[in-house]
PDB file of C-alpha atoms in Angstrom:
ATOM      1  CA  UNK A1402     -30.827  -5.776   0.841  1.00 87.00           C
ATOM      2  CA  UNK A1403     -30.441  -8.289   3.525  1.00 95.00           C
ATOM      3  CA  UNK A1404     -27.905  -8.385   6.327  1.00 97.00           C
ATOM      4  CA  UNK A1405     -25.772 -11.481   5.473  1.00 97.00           C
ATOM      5  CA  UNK A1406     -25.603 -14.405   8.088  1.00 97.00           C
ATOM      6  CA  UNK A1407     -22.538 -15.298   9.822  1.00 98.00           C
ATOM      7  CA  UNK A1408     -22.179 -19.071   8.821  1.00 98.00           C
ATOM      8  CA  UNK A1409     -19.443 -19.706  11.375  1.00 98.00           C
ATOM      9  CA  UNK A1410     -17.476 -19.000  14.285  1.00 98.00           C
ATOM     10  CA  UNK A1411     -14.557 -20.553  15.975  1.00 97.00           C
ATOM     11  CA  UNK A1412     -11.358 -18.763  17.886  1.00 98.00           C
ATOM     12  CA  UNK A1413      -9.400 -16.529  15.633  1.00 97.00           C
ATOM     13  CA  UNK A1414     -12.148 -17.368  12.566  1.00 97.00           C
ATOM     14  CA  UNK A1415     -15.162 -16.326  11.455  1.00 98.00           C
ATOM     15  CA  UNK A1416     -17.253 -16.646   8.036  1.00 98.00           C
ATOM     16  CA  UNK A1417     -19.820 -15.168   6.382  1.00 98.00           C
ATOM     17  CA  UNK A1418     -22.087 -16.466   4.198  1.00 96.00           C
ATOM     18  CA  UNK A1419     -21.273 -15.605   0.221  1.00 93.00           C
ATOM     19  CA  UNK A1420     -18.051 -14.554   1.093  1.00 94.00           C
ATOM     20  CA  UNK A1421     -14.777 -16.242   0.519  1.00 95.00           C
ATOM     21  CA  UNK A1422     -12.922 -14.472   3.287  1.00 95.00           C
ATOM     22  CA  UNK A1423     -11.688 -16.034   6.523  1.00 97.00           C
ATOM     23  CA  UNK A1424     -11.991 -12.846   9.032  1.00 98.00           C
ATOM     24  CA  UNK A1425     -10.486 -12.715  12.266  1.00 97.00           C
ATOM     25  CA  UNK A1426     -12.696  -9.488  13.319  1.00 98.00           C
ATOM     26  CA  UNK A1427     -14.908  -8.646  11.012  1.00 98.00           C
ATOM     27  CA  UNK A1428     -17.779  -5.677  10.470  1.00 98.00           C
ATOM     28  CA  UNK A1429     -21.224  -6.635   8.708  1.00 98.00           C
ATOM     29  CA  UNK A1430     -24.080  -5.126   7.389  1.00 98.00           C
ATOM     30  CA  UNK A1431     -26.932  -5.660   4.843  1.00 97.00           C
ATOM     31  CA  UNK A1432     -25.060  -6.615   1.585  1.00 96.00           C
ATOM     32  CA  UNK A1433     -21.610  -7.386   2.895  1.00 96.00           C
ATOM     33  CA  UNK A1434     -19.110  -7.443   5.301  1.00 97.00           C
ATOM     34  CA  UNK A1435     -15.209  -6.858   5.653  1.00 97.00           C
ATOM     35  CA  UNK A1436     -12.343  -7.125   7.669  1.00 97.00           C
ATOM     36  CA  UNK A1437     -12.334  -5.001  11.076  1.00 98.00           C
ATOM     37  CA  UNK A1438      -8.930  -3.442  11.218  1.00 97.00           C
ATOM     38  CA  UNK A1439      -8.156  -2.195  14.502  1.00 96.00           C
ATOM     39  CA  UNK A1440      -4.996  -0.121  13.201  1.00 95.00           C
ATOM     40  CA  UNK A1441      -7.393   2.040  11.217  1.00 96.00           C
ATOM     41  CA  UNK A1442      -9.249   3.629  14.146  1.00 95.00           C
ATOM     42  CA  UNK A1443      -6.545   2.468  16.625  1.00 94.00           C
ATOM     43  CA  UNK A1444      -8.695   0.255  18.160  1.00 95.00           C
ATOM     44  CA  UNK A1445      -7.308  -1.854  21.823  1.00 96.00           C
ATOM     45  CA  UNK A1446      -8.984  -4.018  24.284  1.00 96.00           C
ATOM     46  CA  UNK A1447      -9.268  -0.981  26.706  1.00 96.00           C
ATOM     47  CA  UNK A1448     -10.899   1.871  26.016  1.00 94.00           C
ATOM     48  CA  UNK A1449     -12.665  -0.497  23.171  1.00 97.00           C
ATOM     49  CA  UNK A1450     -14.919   0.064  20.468  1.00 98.00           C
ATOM     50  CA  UNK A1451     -15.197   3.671  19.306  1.00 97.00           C
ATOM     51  CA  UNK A1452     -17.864   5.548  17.468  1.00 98.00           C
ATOM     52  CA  UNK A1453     -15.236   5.460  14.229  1.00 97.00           C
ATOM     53  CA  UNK A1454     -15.145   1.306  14.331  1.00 98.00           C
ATOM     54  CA  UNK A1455     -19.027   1.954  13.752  1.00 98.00           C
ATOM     55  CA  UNK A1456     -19.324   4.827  11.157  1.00 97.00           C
ATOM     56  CA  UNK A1457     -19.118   2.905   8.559  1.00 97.00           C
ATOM     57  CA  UNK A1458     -22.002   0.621   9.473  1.00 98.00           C
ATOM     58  CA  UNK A1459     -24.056   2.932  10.736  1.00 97.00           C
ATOM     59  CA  UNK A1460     -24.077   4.720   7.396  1.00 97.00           C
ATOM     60  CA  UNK A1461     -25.674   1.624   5.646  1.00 97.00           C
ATOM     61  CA  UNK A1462     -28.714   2.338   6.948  1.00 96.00           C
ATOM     62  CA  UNK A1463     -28.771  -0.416  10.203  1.00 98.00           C
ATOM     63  CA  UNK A1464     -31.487  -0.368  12.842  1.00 98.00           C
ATOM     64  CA  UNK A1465     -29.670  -2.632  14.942  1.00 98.00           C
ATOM     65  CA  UNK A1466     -25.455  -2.950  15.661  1.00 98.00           C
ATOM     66  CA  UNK A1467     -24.512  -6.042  17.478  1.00 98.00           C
ATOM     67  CA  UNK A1468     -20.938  -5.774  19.060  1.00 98.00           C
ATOM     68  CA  UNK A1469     -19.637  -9.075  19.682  1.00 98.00           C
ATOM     69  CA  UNK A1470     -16.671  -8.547  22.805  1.00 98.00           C
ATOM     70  CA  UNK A1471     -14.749 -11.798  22.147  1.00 98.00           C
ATOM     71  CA  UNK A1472     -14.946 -15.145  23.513  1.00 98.00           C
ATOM     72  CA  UNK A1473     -13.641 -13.858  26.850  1.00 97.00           C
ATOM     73  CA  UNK A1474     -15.265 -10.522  26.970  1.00 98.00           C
ATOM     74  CA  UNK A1475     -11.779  -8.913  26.976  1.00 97.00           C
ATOM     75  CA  UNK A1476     -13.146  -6.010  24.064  1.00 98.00           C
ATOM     76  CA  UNK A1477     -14.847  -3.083  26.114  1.00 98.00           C
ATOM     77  CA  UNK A1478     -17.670  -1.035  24.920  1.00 98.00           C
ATOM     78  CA  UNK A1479     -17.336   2.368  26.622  1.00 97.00           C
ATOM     79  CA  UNK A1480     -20.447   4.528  27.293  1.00 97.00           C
ATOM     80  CA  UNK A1481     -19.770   6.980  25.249  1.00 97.00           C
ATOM     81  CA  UNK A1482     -20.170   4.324  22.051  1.00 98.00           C
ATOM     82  CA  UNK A1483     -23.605   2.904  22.913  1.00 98.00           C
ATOM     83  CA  UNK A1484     -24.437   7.033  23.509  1.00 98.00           C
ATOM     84  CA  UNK A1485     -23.307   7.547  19.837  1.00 98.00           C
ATOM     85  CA  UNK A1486     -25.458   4.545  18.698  1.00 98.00           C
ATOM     86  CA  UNK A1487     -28.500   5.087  20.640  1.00 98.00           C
ATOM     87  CA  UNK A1488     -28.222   9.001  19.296  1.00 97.00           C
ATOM     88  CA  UNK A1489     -28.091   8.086  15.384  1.00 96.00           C
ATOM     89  CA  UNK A1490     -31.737   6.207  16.787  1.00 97.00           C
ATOM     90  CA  UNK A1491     -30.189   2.956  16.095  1.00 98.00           C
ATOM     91  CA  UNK A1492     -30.731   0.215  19.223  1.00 98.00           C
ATOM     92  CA  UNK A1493     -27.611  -1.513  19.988  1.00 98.00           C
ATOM     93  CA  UNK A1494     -26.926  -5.483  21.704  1.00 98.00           C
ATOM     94  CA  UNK A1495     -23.449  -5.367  23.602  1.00 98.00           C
ATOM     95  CA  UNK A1496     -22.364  -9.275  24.040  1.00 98.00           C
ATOM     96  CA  UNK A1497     -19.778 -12.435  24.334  1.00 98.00           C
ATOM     97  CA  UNK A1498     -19.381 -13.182  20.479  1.00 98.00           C
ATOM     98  CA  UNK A1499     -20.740 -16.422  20.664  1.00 98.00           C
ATOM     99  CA  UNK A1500     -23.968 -14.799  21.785  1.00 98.00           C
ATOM    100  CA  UNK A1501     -23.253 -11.616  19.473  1.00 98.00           C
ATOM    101  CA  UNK A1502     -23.158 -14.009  16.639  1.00 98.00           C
ATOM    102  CA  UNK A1503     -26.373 -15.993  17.159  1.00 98.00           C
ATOM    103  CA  UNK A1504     -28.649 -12.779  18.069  1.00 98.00           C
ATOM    104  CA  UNK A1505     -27.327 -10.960  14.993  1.00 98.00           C
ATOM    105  CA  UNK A1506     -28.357 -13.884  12.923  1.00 98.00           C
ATOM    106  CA  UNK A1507     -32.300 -14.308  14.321  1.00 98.00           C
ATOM    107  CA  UNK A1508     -32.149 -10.561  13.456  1.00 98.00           C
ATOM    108  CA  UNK A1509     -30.904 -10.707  10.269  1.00 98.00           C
ATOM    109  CA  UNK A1510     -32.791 -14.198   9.639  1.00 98.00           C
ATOM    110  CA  UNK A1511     -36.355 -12.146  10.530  1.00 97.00           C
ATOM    111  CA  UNK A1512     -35.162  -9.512   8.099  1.00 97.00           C
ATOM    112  CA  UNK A1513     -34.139  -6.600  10.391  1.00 97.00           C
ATOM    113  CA  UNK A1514     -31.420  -4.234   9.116  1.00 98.00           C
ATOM    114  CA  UNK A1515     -29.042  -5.396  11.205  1.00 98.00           C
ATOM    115  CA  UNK A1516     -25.051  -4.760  11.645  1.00 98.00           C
ATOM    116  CA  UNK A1517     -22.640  -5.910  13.633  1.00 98.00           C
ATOM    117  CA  UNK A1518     -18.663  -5.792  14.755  1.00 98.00           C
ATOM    118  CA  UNK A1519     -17.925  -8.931  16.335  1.00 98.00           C
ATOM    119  CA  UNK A1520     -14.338  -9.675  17.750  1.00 98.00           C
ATOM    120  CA  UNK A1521     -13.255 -13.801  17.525  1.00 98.00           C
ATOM    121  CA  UNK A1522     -10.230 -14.046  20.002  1.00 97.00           C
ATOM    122  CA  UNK A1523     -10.168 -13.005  23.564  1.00 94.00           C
TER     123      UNK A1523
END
């Protein structure tokens, strides 16, 4: 199964290919994609993403997680996440969205399992 690409991206909005959803924040991996609901893991700008925003990627069997920050940068990425990653042997990009968005799809267009959380606002 292939990671799906992400068709487009503008503030507040992102789409994926073969899916009829509008996301906000959104999670992806190969063979679909969802919302990313902050509440769930409870989820803020500062300390950032956590190892739970990820477990549910990680379990699809990636090789690669990009974490988009926002357009701004205003999402942290603490340490101890990348740790997590890089301890489940999966190698992990930490970037602007707009950069997190265009490296996740030459990944996914070269057919790596790639995943991704990518955050569209600040």
């Amino acid at each position: 199964m292939s990671s799906p690409e992400i068709a487009s991206l503008s503030w507040g909005q992102m789409k994926v290919k073969g899916c009829s959803t509008t996301y906000k924040d959104c999670k992806v991996w190969p063979g679909g994609s969802r919302t990313w609901d902050w509440r769930e893991t409870g989820t803020n700008h500062s300390p950032g993403v956590q190892p739970a925003d990820l477990e549910e990627v990680v379990k699809k069997g990636v090789k690669t997680v990009v974490i988009g920050r926002g357009m701004s940068e205003a999402l942290q990425v603490p340490a101890s996440t990348v740790d997590y990653l890089r301890k489940n042997g999966i190698d992990v990009l930490v970037l602007q969205t707009e950069k997190a968005v265009a490296e996740y799809n030459a990944l996914a267009a070269q057919g790596v399992k790639v995943g991704g959380v990518f955050h569209s606002t600040c």
